[in-house]
Amino acid sequence: MTTRPRILVSLPVALPGDLRAELAARFDIVDLPCGSRPADALPADVRAGIQGQLITPHSRVDQDLMQSLPGLRVSSNCSVGYDNVDVAAANRHKVLICNTPNVLNGAVADVVVGLMLCLARNLVAGDAFVRSGAWTRGPFPLTHDIRGKTFGLLGMGRIGRVVARSVQAFDMKVTYHNRRRDDEAETLGLASYVDRDTLFREADVLCVLIPLNAETRHCVGAREFGMMKPTAYLINTARGAVLDEAALIDALRGGKIAGAGLDVMETEPLPADSPLCSLPNVVLQAHVGSATHETRRAMSELAVQNLIDALTGVRPTAMVNPELWD
Ligand code: 8YV
C-alpha cells in the first residue's frame, strides 16, 4: 500500500476549509503552531516523513530546519518575500522554494498610496483632531499637496510597477532606482531611472520596495536620510530591516525628513514602547500590505497549488530557485 506524502502546515491563521481539503485529499497533514520549530515540537519519526511544508515568513527555512526535516522536498511560502529562507542551504539540500508573487501587487500598492495620503494630508491626526473637539477651537493646520511632486521608488519590481501606475494618477513625477534598469517600465512611461543618490535627493515621497537580504539589510540609513529633503516622506512596505530603524528615528526626531509611513518594522509585532509609537510624524500599520480577504485568499490558493504541484510532479507556478526543478 502506497503511503501518502506527509506535509507540515504552519500558518498564523487557519487555511480556508476548501483549501485545507485540497491538501487533505492528497497528503497527511501535520499542523505546527506558527513560529514553532519542528525539531522542538515534533518527534523524529514524524519529522522524517515530511516531504513538504506550507508556511509564512514567520517560519525560518535554514540549515537546522532542513536537517530536522531530512525528507523535505518543497517549502511553499505564503508570501512574496522569502527572507525567512536560506536559499543557498535550500539548494544544497535540494529543497524547492515556492512563493506567491503578483497576486498581492495591488493590495500592497494600495497601502503605499494610503500611507502617502495619510502623511501628506495628515489624515490620522485630522481624525483625532475632530474626535477630540479641537475643531471647535480652530481649523486643522494646513498640510501639503502631492500633485506635481516627485515619487521616488527604491526598487522597481512587480509591486513597484503597480505603485508607479497608481501614483501617476496623482499627477506625480515617478523616478526609480533598481539594481537593473527596467526598460519596459520606462518604455511604458511608468517611471524614469535615476542614480541612487539622485533618487533620495529629489524625492518628495521615497518608497522602499526592495527585498530583504544580506545585501539590502540596513541599506537605507543615516546617509540616505541626510540626502533627503527635510520636507520629504519615507514609506516602507517591504521589510523593516531594509531600514536602519535607529537612524530613521534620529532623522524623524531631528527633522531630516518630514515623516515616515511604515507597514513593516524591524521588530514585529511592534511593542507599544517603541520610540516609533511616540513620534507624531509617523504613520504605522501592522504589516497589512497584503492583508485583505481577497488577496490573502489568492495567496493561499497559489501557495497551496505550488505545494500540490511540486509534490505531484507538476511544475509549480512560482519558484524562488527554479533551477532545482529544471
Ligand atoms: C505576507 C508579506 O502575507 O508577502 C509578503 O512577503 O510580507 C505579506 O504579504 C506575510 O508576511 C505573511 O503573514
CSV table of N, CA and C and ligand atoms in Angstrom, one decimal, residues 12 56-58 78-82 100 104 108 238-239 287 289-290 296 299, ligand 1:
chain,number,residue,atom,x,y,z
A,12,PRO,N,-0.2,31.5,10.5
A,12,PRO,CA,-0.7,32.3,11.6
A,12,PRO,C,-2.2,32.2,11.8
A,56,THR,N,4.6,30.6,6.4
A,56,THR,CA,4.8,32.1,6.1
A,56,THR,C,6.2,32.5,6.6
A,57,PRO,N,6.5,33.8,6.4
A,57,PRO,CA,7.9,34.2,6.8
A,57,PRO,C,8.1,34.1,8.3
A,58,HIS,N,7.1,33.8,9.1
A,58,HIS,CA,7.3,33.6,10.5
A,58,HIS,C,8.2,32.4,10.8
A,78,CYS,N,3.7,31.3,1.9
A,78,CYS,CA,2.5,32.1,1.6
A,78,CYS,C,2.9,33.5,1.8
A,79,SER,N,3.7,34.0,0.9
A,79,SER,CA,4.2,35.4,0.9
A,79,SER,C,5.1,35.6,-0.4
A,80,VAL,N,5.2,36.8,-0.8
A,80,VAL,CA,6.1,37.1,-1.9
A,80,VAL,C,7.6,37.2,-1.4
A,81,GLY,N,7.7,37.7,-0.2
A,81,GLY,CA,9.1,37.8,0.4
A,81,GLY,C,9.5,36.4,0.9
A,82,TYR,N,10.8,36.2,0.8
A,82,TYR,CA,11.4,34.9,1.3
A,82,TYR,C,12.7,35.1,2.0
A,100,THR,N,4.6,33.5,-3.4
A,100,THR,CA,3.3,33.9,-4.0
A,100,THR,C,3.4,35.4,-4.6
A,104,LEU,N,-0.5,39.8,-4.9
A,104,LEU,CA,-0.7,40.8,-3.9
A,104,LEU,C,-0.2,42.2,-4.3
A,108,VAL,N,-0.7,45.7,-1.9
A,108,VAL,CA,0.4,46.4,-1.3
A,108,VAL,C,0.5,47.8,-1.8
A,238,ALA,N,8.1,47.1,2.5
A,238,ALA,CA,8.9,45.9,2.1
A,238,ALA,C,9.2,45.1,3.3
A,239,ARG,N,10.4,45.3,3.9
A,239,ARG,CA,10.7,44.7,5.2
A,239,ARG,C,11.4,45.7,6.1
A,287,HIS,N,1.7,45.6,9.3
A,287,HIS,CA,2.1,44.7,8.2
A,287,HIS,C,0.9,44.1,7.5
A,289,GLY,N,0.0,45.0,4.3
A,289,GLY,CA,0.0,45.2,2.8
A,289,GLY,C,-0.8,44.3,2.0
A,290,SER,N,-0.7,43.0,2.4
A,290,SER,CA,-1.5,42.0,1.6
A,290,SER,C,-2.7,41.5,2.4
A,296,ARG,N,-5.3,37.7,0.5
A,296,ARG,CA,-4.9,36.5,1.2
A,296,ARG,C,-5.5,35.2,0.7
A,299,MET,N,-3.4,34.4,-2.3
A,299,MET,CA,-2.1,34.0,-1.9
A,299,MET,C,-2.1,32.5,-1.4
B,1,8YV,C1,2.7,38.1,3.9
B,1,8YV,C2,4.4,39.6,3.1
B,1,8YV,O1,1.4,37.9,3.7
B,1,8YV,O2,4.1,38.6,1.0
B,1,8YV,C3,4.9,39.0,1.8
B,1,8YV,O3,6.2,39.0,1.7
B,1,8YV,O4,5.2,40.2,3.8
B,1,8YV,C4,3.0,39.5,3.4
B,1,8YV,O5,2.3,39.7,2.3
B,1,8YV,C5,3.1,37.9,5.4
B,1,8YV,O6,4.4,38.0,5.5
B,1,8YV,C6,2.5,36.6,5.8
B,1,8YV,O7,1.9,36.7,7.0
